[in-house]
Amino acid sequence: MKSAVETLNPTRVRLTVEVPFEELKDSLDAAYKKINQQVTVKGFRKGKIPARVIDQRFGRGAVLEEAVNDALPKFYTDAVNEGELNVLGQPEVDITELKDGELLAFTAEVDIRPVIEIPDYSGIEVTVDSIEVSDEDVDKSVEQLRDRFASTNPVERAAAEGDVVTIDLEAKVDGEVLPDGVATGVQYTIGSGELLDGIDEAVTGLEAGGEATFTSELKGGAAEGKAAEVTVKVSQVAARELPELDDEFAQMASEFDTLDELKADSRKRLESSKQYDQATQAQERVLDELLKLAEVPIPEKLLAEEINTRKHNLEHHQLGQMGLDLAKYLEIQGKTEEEFDAETKEQAEKGIKTQFILDELVNKEKLNVNQEELTEHLMRRAQSSGMSPDQFAQAVVEGGQVPMLVGEVARGKALAVVVEAAKVTDTNGEIVDLDDEDDDEAAEAAETVEAADSTEAADSTEAVEAVEADTKAEGKAEEKADKNEA
């Protein structure tokens, strides 16, 4: 077999392959054997039909077609290996010559990974947010914990903002009560914005037994999007009472004996969270600077496939789970379809460039992934997916996705190398030593790389999800809160 490689552009080549006919012998034998098992000829036992009879009855062309189809993948692979090509996707094959007993010739056009020259990244400089936890931040954190331990007590007065009212609702459209438009005994905190638009104004000022009617656009149900006439009746008004901020509260809500100890722990947790955010911010900004320095051509076909994948995942996974379609999503986001397409293309280009340049850096630096690193990354991915580690590992193995995870970890290690070489300062002008702040820099970098590689629609869908304050106390605090609520 002879092969030659012609470079069509930095990301696509054409292979020209010539195969002497004698190298088709094994595939010809296999073709005759396969046809033997599929046909019957009077006078011959099944599977014992001579080759000349098959040629006469069914045509030599059918045999050659079967043999060539069988042989092409092997000869194509041999040509790829001979040319030392790193191919992407499936080739477009064209048989240019087939002379029985003499020669098989074909061409194969295929995308390849471009040759990338790793730039000098030692001069990269980025600025990140400083780690500053104010007294107000600590107070807010403690207030959130305090709010979780609030109690409610019925009061005989008009409802006001912050009160919890028990209400009955009835929604009508065109004078008809909707089948799913009646709800009783609903508890609602005035000002939370968790129910219909206009309900806060309707119930504010009402006492138990009072009712009001208002118009609102329905957010769900069979009449979603329609204007409805909603009648709300208040059956109870309850005031929320917060516990006193003292040592007794600290003992009730946490494992600490004093309020000062609880505040000190809150400050420590906030600082740790900001350190994590700072490290992630540094990785993202260093990656952006690295991409600016490198020339990374992108195969057009690969880019088109990546764009389609991102759109599909957004429409059929993120949005589908939320009961939205793309049109509604764009309306909420205030974007046109053209703007959405442009953003998706930009994200896809960044993801491909990130993978290409970091893979090249992995090879240059000879970075390897050990079992411990892979296991740690698998545990992180399992947690973010909401699956148990065993379930996630099984899904990864069954889906043949282990190489993908290995690649994510390796690229994370490559990014960590670049971050280590970069100069990172905070907004106060102080040098940030990420090694001191985070021993898991490579693991976090793997998550940063994963976010750049994969669909970024998860970030976009945050704009259409209800924002819910996370006031859960950890450990003993959550347990005590549950007991208090009971």
Short mmCIF file of C-alpha atoms in Angstrom, two decimals:
data_model
loop_
_atom_site.label_atom_id
_atom_site.label_comp_id
_atom_site.label_asym_id
_atom_site.label_seq_id
_atom_site.Cartn_x
_atom_site.Cartn_y
_atom_site.Cartn_z
CA MET A 1 0.00 0.00 0.00
CA LYS A 2 1.18 3.51 -0.83
CA SER A 3 -0.26 6.66 0.68
CA ALA A 4 0.33 10.39 0.44
CA VAL A 5 -1.00 13.33 2.46
CA GLU A 6 -2.06 16.63 0.93
CA THR A 7 -2.74 19.53 3.29
CA LEU A 8 -5.89 21.36 2.20
CA ASN A 9 -5.83 23.86 5.08
CA PRO A 10 -4.49 23.87 8.66
CA THR A 11 -7.35 21.62 9.81
CA ARG A 12 -8.09 19.37 6.82
CA VAL A 13 -6.09 16.93 4.69
CA ARG A 14 -6.65 14.65 1.72
CA LEU A 15 -5.21 11.14 1.81
CA THR A 16 -4.44 9.45 -1.50
CA VAL A 17 -4.11 5.68 -1.14
CA GLU A 18 -3.15 3.00 -3.66
CA VAL A 19 -3.55 -0.66 -2.75
CA PRO A 20 -2.09 -3.51 -4.86
CA PHE A 21 -4.82 -6.04 -5.60
CA GLU A 22 -3.02 -8.88 -3.82
CA GLU A 23 -3.51 -7.00 -0.54
CA LEU A 24 -7.27 -7.43 -1.01
CA LYS A 25 -7.02 -11.23 -0.89
CA ASP A 26 -8.22 -11.58 2.72
CA SER A 27 -11.17 -9.27 2.10
CA LEU A 28 -12.06 -11.10 -1.15
CA ASP A 29 -12.01 -14.43 0.67
CA ALA A 30 -14.23 -12.96 3.37
CA ALA A 31 -16.61 -11.56 0.73
CA TYR A 32 -17.02 -14.95 -0.96
CA LYS A 33 -17.58 -16.58 2.41
CA LYS A 34 -20.22 -14.04 3.38
CA ILE A 35 -22.08 -14.35 0.08
CA ASN A 36 -21.88 -18.15 0.40
CA GLN A 37 -23.82 -17.95 3.65
CA GLN A 38 -26.48 -15.66 2.17
CA VAL A 39 -27.40 -17.37 -1.13
CA THR A 40 -28.40 -20.79 -2.41
CA VAL A 41 -27.51 -22.36 -5.77
CA LYS A 42 -29.10 -25.58 -6.94
CA GLY A 43 -26.60 -28.42 -6.95
CA PHE A 44 -24.38 -26.94 -4.24
CA ARG A 45 -24.58 -27.18 -0.49
CA LYS A 46 -24.99 -23.90 1.38
CA GLY A 47 -21.58 -22.44 2.06
CA LYS A 48 -19.85 -24.65 -0.56
CA ILE A 49 -20.54 -22.65 -3.71
CA PRO A 50 -17.32 -22.17 -5.74
CA ALA A 51 -16.11 -18.63 -6.33
CA ARG A 52 -16.46 -18.93 -10.12
CA VAL A 53 -20.13 -19.89 -9.72
CA ILE A 54 -20.77 -16.89 -7.48
CA ASP A 55 -19.10 -14.67 -10.09
CA GLN A 56 -21.28 -16.13 -12.82
CA ARG A 57 -24.56 -16.06 -10.92
CA PHE A 58 -24.24 -12.85 -8.93
CA GLY A 59 -21.51 -10.92 -10.69
CA ARG A 60 -17.91 -10.25 -9.84
CA GLY A 61 -18.88 -6.64 -9.11
CA ALA A 62 -20.94 -7.64 -6.07
CA VAL A 63 -17.95 -9.52 -4.66
CA LEU A 64 -15.58 -6.62 -5.27
CA GLU A 65 -18.00 -4.18 -3.63
CA GLU A 66 -18.24 -6.37 -0.55
CA ALA A 67 -14.47 -6.81 -0.40
CA VAL A 68 -13.72 -3.10 -0.80
CA ASN A 69 -16.24 -2.15 1.90
CA ASP A 70 -14.54 -4.64 4.21
CA ALA A 71 -11.00 -3.49 3.39
CA LEU A 72 -11.37 0.29 3.29
CA PRO A 73 -11.42 0.93 7.08
CA LYS A 74 -8.15 -0.98 7.54
CA PHE A 75 -6.34 0.72 4.66
CA TYR A 76 -7.64 4.13 5.76
CA THR A 77 -6.40 3.52 9.32
CA ASP A 78 -3.01 2.36 8.03
CA ALA A 79 -2.71 5.52 5.93
CA VAL A 80 -3.65 7.70 8.92
CA ASN A 81 -1.02 5.98 11.08
CA GLU A 82 1.57 6.19 8.33
CA GLY A 83 0.93 9.92 7.98
CA GLU A 84 0.98 10.35 11.78
CA LEU A 85 -2.31 12.24 11.62
CA ASN A 86 -4.54 13.16 14.55
CA VAL A 87 -7.89 12.93 12.78
CA LEU A 88 -11.25 14.34 13.90
CA GLY A 89 -14.55 12.79 12.87
CA GLN A 90 -15.34 10.56 9.92
CA PRO A 91 -13.61 10.86 6.52
CA GLU A 92 -15.24 11.55 3.18
CA VAL A 93 -14.04 8.62 1.02
CA ASP A 94 -14.05 8.53 -2.77
CA ILE A 95 -12.93 5.43 -4.70
CA THR A 96 -11.04 6.80 -7.67
CA GLU A 97 -9.97 3.54 -9.30
CA LEU A 98 -10.82 -0.13 -9.00
CA LYS A 99 -9.18 -2.47 -11.52
CA ASP A 100 -9.99 -6.11 -10.93
CA GLY A 101 -6.76 -8.00 -10.36
CA GLU A 102 -4.65 -4.85 -10.46
CA LEU A 103 -5.35 -1.90 -8.18
CA LEU A 104 -7.64 -0.18 -5.67
CA ALA A 105 -7.18 3.57 -5.31
CA PHE A 106 -9.15 5.97 -3.15
CA THR A 107 -8.99 9.38 -1.52
CA ALA A 108 -10.15 10.34 1.94
CA GLU A 109 -10.68 13.90 3.13
CA VAL A 110 -10.79 14.32 6.88
CA ASP A 111 -10.43 17.02 9.53
CA ILE A 112 -7.33 16.92 11.72
CA ARG A 113 -6.20 18.58 14.89
CA PRO A 114 -4.18 21.62 13.90
CA VAL A 115 -0.51 21.90 14.77
CA ILE A 116 -0.40 24.43 17.61
CA GLU A 117 2.66 26.27 18.84
CA ILE A 118 2.43 26.81 22.57
CA PRO A 119 3.10 30.50 23.24
CA ASP A 120 5.32 31.83 26.00
CA TYR A 121 2.81 32.11 28.81
CA SER A 122 5.27 33.12 31.53
CA GLY A 123 4.37 36.79 31.04
CA ILE A 124 0.63 36.41 31.63
CA GLU A 125 -0.68 38.83 34.25
CA VAL A 126 -4.25 38.95 35.58
CA THR A 127 -6.10 40.79 38.31
CA VAL A 128 -8.69 39.11 40.53
CA ASP A 129 -11.02 40.23 43.30
CA SER A 130 -9.44 40.62 46.71
CA ILE A 131 -10.59 38.47 49.61
CA GLU A 132 -12.43 40.85 51.87
CA VAL A 133 -15.05 39.76 54.38
CA SER A 134 -16.70 42.73 56.06
CA ASP A 135 -18.59 42.81 59.32
CA GLU A 136 -21.70 43.38 57.21
CA ASP A 137 -21.02 40.12 55.33
CA VAL A 138 -20.76 38.24 58.61
CA ASP A 139 -23.90 39.87 59.98
CA LYS A 140 -25.79 38.95 56.82
CA SER A 141 -24.69 35.33 57.11
CA VAL A 142 -25.78 35.15 60.75
CA GLU A 143 -29.07 36.86 59.88
CA GLN A 144 -29.75 34.18 57.28
CA LEU A 145 -29.20 31.52 59.93
CA ARG A 146 -31.37 33.48 62.34
CA ASP A 147 -34.12 33.71 59.74
CA ARG A 148 -34.15 29.92 59.44
CA PHE A 149 -34.93 29.63 63.15
CA ALA A 150 -37.77 32.14 63.02
CA SER A 151 -41.15 31.16 64.44
CA THR A 152 -44.61 32.34 63.40
CA ASN A 153 -47.44 33.36 65.69
CA PRO A 154 -51.01 34.30 64.67
CA VAL A 155 -51.90 37.96 65.17
CA GLU A 156 -55.17 39.87 65.09
CA ARG A 157 -54.24 42.76 62.84
CA ALA A 158 -53.94 43.67 59.18
CA ALA A 159 -51.31 41.80 57.18
CA ALA A 160 -48.05 43.63 56.45
CA GLU A 161 -44.85 42.88 54.54
CA GLY A 162 -42.94 39.97 56.07
CA ASP A 163 -46.06 38.39 57.58
CA VAL A 164 -47.05 34.82 56.74
CA VAL A 165 -50.66 34.65 55.57
CA THR A 166 -52.75 31.53 55.03
CA ILE A 167 -54.89 32.07 51.95
CA ASP A 168 -57.39 30.49 49.57
CA LEU A 169 -57.11 31.28 45.87
CA GLU A 170 -59.55 31.06 42.96
CA ALA A 171 -58.56 31.99 39.40
CA LYS A 172 -61.02 32.74 36.58
CA VAL A 173 -60.41 33.29 32.87
CA ASP A 174 -63.29 34.77 30.85
CA GLY A 175 -65.52 34.34 33.90
CA GLU A 176 -64.92 30.57 34.18
CA VAL A 177 -63.11 29.04 37.15
CA LEU A 178 -60.11 27.10 35.87
CA PRO A 179 -59.97 23.34 36.62
CA ASP A 180 -56.55 23.86 38.21
CA GLY A 181 -57.32 27.39 39.41
CA VAL A 182 -58.39 26.66 43.00
CA ALA A 183 -56.02 26.30 45.97
CA THR A 184 -56.78 26.31 49.70
CA GLY A 185 -54.64 26.64 52.80
CA VAL A 186 -51.67 28.11 50.99
CA GLN A 187 -49.06 29.75 53.22
CA TYR A 188 -47.39 32.79 51.70
CA THR A 189 -44.81 35.26 53.01
CA ILE A 190 -45.76 38.76 51.87
CA GLY A 191 -42.97 40.28 49.83
CA SER A 192 -41.30 37.00 48.89
CA GLY A 193 -42.48 37.19 45.28
CA GLU A 194 -43.07 33.45 45.20
CA LEU A 195 -46.66 33.54 43.94
CA LEU A 196 -48.59 35.62 41.43
CA ASP A 197 -47.76 39.18 40.45
CA GLY A 198 -50.08 41.55 42.32
CA ILE A 199 -50.77 39.29 45.29
CA ASP A 200 -48.60 41.32 47.69
CA GLU A 201 -50.64 44.45 47.06
CA ALA A 202 -53.90 42.47 47.31
CA VAL A 203 -53.31 40.87 50.73
CA THR A 204 -51.43 43.73 52.39
CA GLY A 205 -53.86 45.42 54.76
CA LEU A 206 -56.28 42.49 54.95
CA GLU A 207 -57.17 40.88 58.27
CA ALA A 208 -58.25 37.27 58.77
CA GLY A 209 -61.53 36.78 56.89
CA GLY A 210 -60.80 39.55 54.42
CA GLU A 211 -60.64 39.03 50.67
CA ALA A 212 -59.61 40.89 47.53
CA THR A 213 -59.62 40.44 43.76
CA PHE A 214 -56.81 41.32 41.40
CA THR A 215 -55.70 40.55 37.83
CA SER A 216 -52.52 38.63 37.12
CA GLU A 217 -50.86 36.72 34.31
CA LEU A 218 -50.77 33.01 35.16
CA LYS A 219 -47.29 31.51 35.37
CA GLY A 220 -48.30 27.87 34.97
CA GLY A 221 -51.11 25.43 34.41
CA ALA A 222 -53.48 24.97 31.49
CA ALA A 223 -54.02 28.73 31.07
CA GLU A 224 -50.36 29.72 31.38
CA GLY A 225 -49.70 33.20 30.03
CA LYS A 226 -53.33 34.29 30.16
CA ALA A 227 -54.66 37.12 32.29
CA ALA A 228 -56.81 35.79 35.12
CA GLU A 229 -59.10 37.36 37.68
CA VAL A 230 -57.84 36.02 41.00
CA THR A 231 -59.79 36.11 44.24
CA VAL A 232 -57.73 35.74 47.41
CA LYS A 233 -59.19 35.17 50.88
CA VAL A 234 -57.07 35.45 54.01
CA SER A 235 -57.86 32.92 56.74
CA GLN A 236 -54.95 33.74 59.06
CA VAL A 237 -52.27 36.37 59.55
CA ALA A 238 -49.11 35.33 61.38
CA ALA A 239 -46.10 37.42 62.34
CA ARG A 240 -42.59 36.04 62.05
CA GLU A 241 -40.57 36.33 65.23
CA LEU A 242 -36.79 36.07 65.11
CA PRO A 243 -34.79 34.69 68.04
CA GLU A 244 -32.56 37.08 69.96
CA LEU A 245 -28.96 37.22 68.73
CA ASP A 246 -27.18 36.01 71.85
CA ASP A 247 -25.18 33.08 73.17
CA GLU A 248 -28.37 31.09 73.68
CA PHE A 249 -29.13 31.40 69.95
CA ALA A 250 -25.59 30.28 69.07
CA GLN A 251 -26.01 27.19 71.24
CA MET A 252 -29.41 26.41 69.70
CA ALA A 253 -28.38 26.97 66.06
CA SER A 254 -24.82 25.60 66.03
CA GLU A 255 -22.16 23.65 67.86
CA PHE A 256 -20.75 26.85 69.36
CA ASP A 257 -21.25 28.15 72.88
CA THR A 258 -21.11 31.87 72.17
CA LEU A 259 -22.34 34.25 69.51
CA ASP A 260 -18.77 35.49 68.98
CA GLU A 261 -17.62 31.94 68.18
CA LEU A 262 -20.52 31.54 65.71
CA LYS A 263 -19.58 34.82 63.99
CA ALA A 264 -15.92 33.82 63.83
CA ASP A 265 -16.88 30.56 62.16
CA SER A 266 -19.12 32.42 59.69
CA ARG A 267 -16.21 34.71 58.81
CA LYS A 268 -13.93 31.72 58.28
CA ARG A 269 -16.48 30.04 55.99
CA LEU A 270 -16.97 33.23 53.97
CA GLU A 271 -13.23 33.67 53.57
CA SER A 272 -12.88 30.08 52.40
CA SER A 273 -15.68 30.58 49.86
CA LYS A 274 -14.08 33.78 48.56
CA GLN A 275 -10.71 32.04 48.28
CA TYR A 276 -12.32 29.38 46.13
CA ASP A 277 -14.01 32.02 43.98
CA GLN A 278 -10.73 33.91 43.67
CA ALA A 279 -8.86 30.80 42.52
CA THR A 280 -11.58 30.00 39.97
CA GLN A 281 -11.54 33.59 38.73
CA ALA A 282 -7.75 33.45 38.33
CA GLN A 283 -7.96 30.23 36.32
CA GLU A 284 -10.66 31.62 34.03
CA ARG A 285 -8.79 34.86 33.39
CA VAL A 286 -5.44 33.14 32.84
CA LEU A 287 -7.13 30.80 30.38
CA ASP A 288 -8.61 33.77 28.51
CA GLU A 289 -5.17 35.37 28.26
CA LEU A 290 -3.61 32.11 27.07
CA LEU A 291 -6.22 31.80 24.31
CA LYS A 292 -5.42 35.34 23.18
CA LEU A 293 -1.75 34.45 22.80
CA ALA A 294 -2.26 31.24 20.81
CA GLU A 295 -3.22 30.88 17.16
CA VAL A 296 -5.75 28.03 17.10
CA PRO A 297 -7.49 27.28 13.78
CA ILE A 298 -10.83 25.46 14.14
CA PRO A 299 -12.22 22.85 11.70
CA GLU A 300 -15.48 24.21 10.27
CA LYS A 301 -17.30 20.88 10.50
CA LEU A 302 -16.26 20.38 14.12
CA LEU A 303 -17.42 23.90 15.01
CA ALA A 304 -20.81 23.32 13.36
CA GLU A 305 -21.25 20.05 15.26
CA GLU A 306 -20.30 21.70 18.55
CA ILE A 307 -22.77 24.54 18.00
CA ASN A 308 -25.56 22.06 17.22
CA THR A 309 -24.70 20.02 20.31
CA ARG A 310 -24.84 23.07 22.55
CA LYS A 311 -28.19 24.16 21.12
CA HIS A 312 -29.61 20.66 21.47
CA ASN A 313 -28.48 20.37 25.09
CA LEU A 314 -29.97 23.74 25.96
CA GLU A 315 -33.33 23.12 24.26
CA HIS A 316 -33.85 19.47 25.20
CA HIS A 317 -32.14 19.26 28.58
CA GLN A 318 -31.77 22.52 30.54
CA LEU A 319 -34.85 24.25 29.15
CA GLY A 320 -36.86 21.06 28.68
CA GLN A 321 -36.55 20.24 32.36
CA MET A 322 -37.84 23.71 33.20
CA GLY A 323 -40.83 23.52 30.86
CA LEU A 324 -39.48 26.23 28.56
CA ASP A 325 -38.81 26.37 24.86
CA LEU A 326 -36.10 28.39 23.13
CA ALA A 327 -38.47 31.19 22.12
CA LYS A 328 -39.64 31.73 25.71
CA TYR A 329 -36.07 31.55 26.98
CA LEU A 330 -34.93 34.22 24.52
CA GLU A 331 -37.89 36.39 25.52
CA ILE A 332 -36.92 36.14 29.21
CA GLN A 333 -33.28 36.83 28.39
CA GLY A 334 -34.19 39.78 26.17
CA LYS A 335 -32.14 38.38 23.30
CA THR A 336 -32.76 37.92 19.62
CA GLU A 337 -32.14 34.61 17.91
CA GLU A 338 -29.20 36.21 16.06
CA GLU A 339 -27.63 37.32 19.36
CA PHE A 340 -28.14 33.85 20.81
CA ASP A 341 -26.52 32.22 17.76
CA ALA A 342 -23.55 34.58 17.98
CA GLU A 343 -23.05 33.84 21.69
CA THR A 344 -23.34 30.09 21.13
CA LYS A 345 -20.75 30.23 18.35
CA GLU A 346 -18.39 32.23 20.56
CA GLN A 347 -18.77 29.71 23.39
CA ALA A 348 -18.22 26.78 21.04
CA GLU A 349 -15.08 28.35 19.60
CA LYS A 350 -13.70 28.95 23.08
CA GLY A 351 -14.42 25.37 24.13
CA ILE A 352 -12.66 23.89 21.10
CA LYS A 353 -9.66 26.22 21.37
CA THR A 354 -9.35 25.43 25.08
CA GLN A 355 -9.29 21.71 24.44
CA PHE A 356 -6.82 21.95 21.55
CA ILE A 357 -4.26 24.15 23.26
CA LEU A 358 -4.40 22.41 26.64
CA ASP A 359 -4.13 18.98 25.00
CA GLU A 360 -1.02 20.23 23.22
CA LEU A 361 0.34 21.48 26.54
CA VAL A 362 -0.37 18.08 28.13
CA ASN A 363 1.78 16.44 25.46
CA LYS A 364 4.54 19.06 25.71
CA GLU A 365 4.76 18.84 29.50
CA LYS A 366 4.23 15.04 29.48
CA LEU A 367 1.48 15.30 32.07
CA ASN A 368 -0.07 12.05 33.29
CA VAL A 369 -3.23 11.30 35.27
CA ASN A 370 -3.02 8.84 38.14
CA GLN A 371 -5.84 6.78 39.61
CA GLU A 372 -6.22 9.01 42.67
CA GLU A 373 -6.64 12.14 40.54
CA LEU A 374 -9.17 10.41 38.29
CA THR A 375 -11.14 9.12 41.27
CA GLU A 376 -11.23 12.57 42.88
CA HIS A 377 -12.48 14.14 39.64
CA LEU A 378 -15.09 11.40 39.27
CA MET A 379 -16.34 12.12 42.80
CA ARG A 380 -16.66 15.83 41.97
CA ARG A 381 -18.52 15.12 38.75
CA ALA A 382 -20.84 12.67 40.50
CA GLN A 383 -21.69 15.27 43.16
CA SER A 384 -22.47 17.95 40.58
CA SER A 385 -24.66 15.53 38.59
CA GLY A 386 -26.69 14.51 41.63
CA MET A 387 -25.67 10.85 41.26
CA SER A 388 -23.86 8.61 43.71
CA PRO A 389 -20.19 7.95 42.87
CA ASP A 390 -20.99 4.30 42.08
CA GLN A 391 -23.87 5.23 39.77
CA PHE A 392 -21.82 7.89 38.01
CA ALA A 393 -18.81 5.57 37.62
CA GLN A 394 -21.02 2.85 36.15
CA ALA A 395 -22.57 5.32 33.69
CA VAL A 396 -19.12 6.57 32.68
CA VAL A 397 -17.78 3.07 32.07
CA GLU A 398 -20.88 1.88 30.19
CA GLY A 399 -20.83 5.01 28.05
CA GLY A 400 -17.15 4.66 27.24
CA GLN A 401 -16.51 8.09 28.78
CA VAL A 402 -13.44 7.23 30.87
CA PRO A 403 -11.04 8.78 28.29
CA MET A 404 -13.15 11.95 28.41
CA LEU A 405 -12.71 12.22 32.18
CA VAL A 406 -9.00 11.51 31.90
CA GLY A 407 -8.76 14.29 29.33
CA GLU A 408 -10.56 16.74 31.62
CA VAL A 409 -8.15 16.01 34.48
CA ALA A 410 -5.09 16.23 32.21
CA ARG A 411 -6.23 19.54 30.76
CA GLY A 412 -6.88 20.80 34.30
CA LYS A 413 -3.29 19.95 35.21
CA ALA A 414 -2.07 21.76 32.10
CA LEU A 415 -4.05 24.87 33.02
CA ALA A 416 -2.63 24.68 36.56
CA VAL A 417 0.87 24.79 35.06
CA VAL A 418 0.00 28.01 33.20
CA VAL A 419 -1.66 29.55 36.27
CA GLU A 420 1.41 28.75 38.36
CA ALA A 421 3.61 30.60 35.85
CA ALA A 422 1.30 33.62 35.67
CA LYS A 423 1.40 36.73 37.86
CA VAL A 424 -1.87 37.02 39.74
CA THR A 425 -2.62 40.14 41.77
CA ASP A 426 -5.78 41.18 43.56
CA THR A 427 -7.58 44.51 43.29
CA ASN A 428 -5.55 45.77 46.27
CA GLY A 429 -2.34 45.19 44.34
CA GLU A 430 -1.32 42.22 46.49
CA ILE A 431 0.28 39.15 44.88
CA VAL A 432 -2.00 36.12 45.12
CA ASP A 433 -0.25 32.85 45.90
CA LEU A 434 -2.79 30.27 44.78
CA ASP A 435 -0.68 27.37 46.01
CA ASP A 436 -1.02 28.65 49.54
CA GLU A 437 -4.72 29.28 49.19
CA ASP A 438 -5.80 26.09 47.50
CA ASP A 439 -4.07 22.73 47.55
CA ASP A 440 -6.54 21.42 44.97
CA GLU A 441 -5.59 23.90 42.25
CA ALA A 442 -5.32 21.25 39.50
CA ALA A 443 -8.65 19.72 40.52
CA GLU A 444 -10.36 23.12 40.42
CA ALA A 445 -8.66 23.87 37.11
CA ALA A 446 -10.19 20.67 35.73
CA GLU A 447 -13.62 22.08 36.61
CA THR A 448 -12.74 25.37 34.92
CA VAL A 449 -11.67 23.51 31.80
CA GLU A 450 -14.79 21.36 31.88
CA ALA A 451 -16.94 24.50 31.99
CA ALA A 452 -15.12 25.91 28.96
CA ASP A 453 -15.25 22.61 27.06
CA SER A 454 -18.88 21.79 27.63
CA THR A 455 -22.18 23.54 27.05
CA GLU A 456 -22.35 26.81 28.93
CA ALA A 457 -26.15 26.84 28.85
CA ALA A 458 -26.24 26.00 32.54
CA ASP A 459 -25.02 29.53 33.24
CA SER A 460 -27.67 30.99 30.98
CA THR A 461 -30.55 29.10 32.55
CA GLU A 462 -29.82 30.75 35.89
CA ALA A 463 -31.54 33.80 34.44
CA VAL A 464 -34.85 31.96 34.22
CA GLU A 465 -34.68 29.98 37.45
CA ALA A 466 -36.18 31.37 40.64
CA VAL A 467 -33.43 32.64 42.90
CA GLU A 468 -33.78 31.11 46.32
CA ALA A 469 -31.64 32.26 49.25
CA ASP A 470 -29.67 29.40 50.76
CA THR A 471 -30.10 29.86 54.47
CA LYS A 472 -29.47 26.28 55.44
CA ALA A 473 -27.25 25.86 58.46
CA GLU A 474 -24.83 22.98 58.29
CA GLY A 475 -24.62 20.01 60.62
CA LYS A 476 -26.18 20.58 63.99
CA ALA A 477 -27.82 23.82 62.95
CA GLU A 478 -30.01 22.18 60.32
CA GLU A 479 -30.95 19.39 62.68
CA LYS A 480 -31.96 21.83 65.41
CA ALA A 481 -33.94 23.94 62.96
CA ASP A 482 -35.99 20.96 61.90
CA LYS A 483 -36.77 20.19 65.52
CA ASN A 484 -37.72 23.82 66.15
CA GLU A 485 -40.06 23.87 63.15
CA ALA A 486 -41.70 20.67 64.31
#
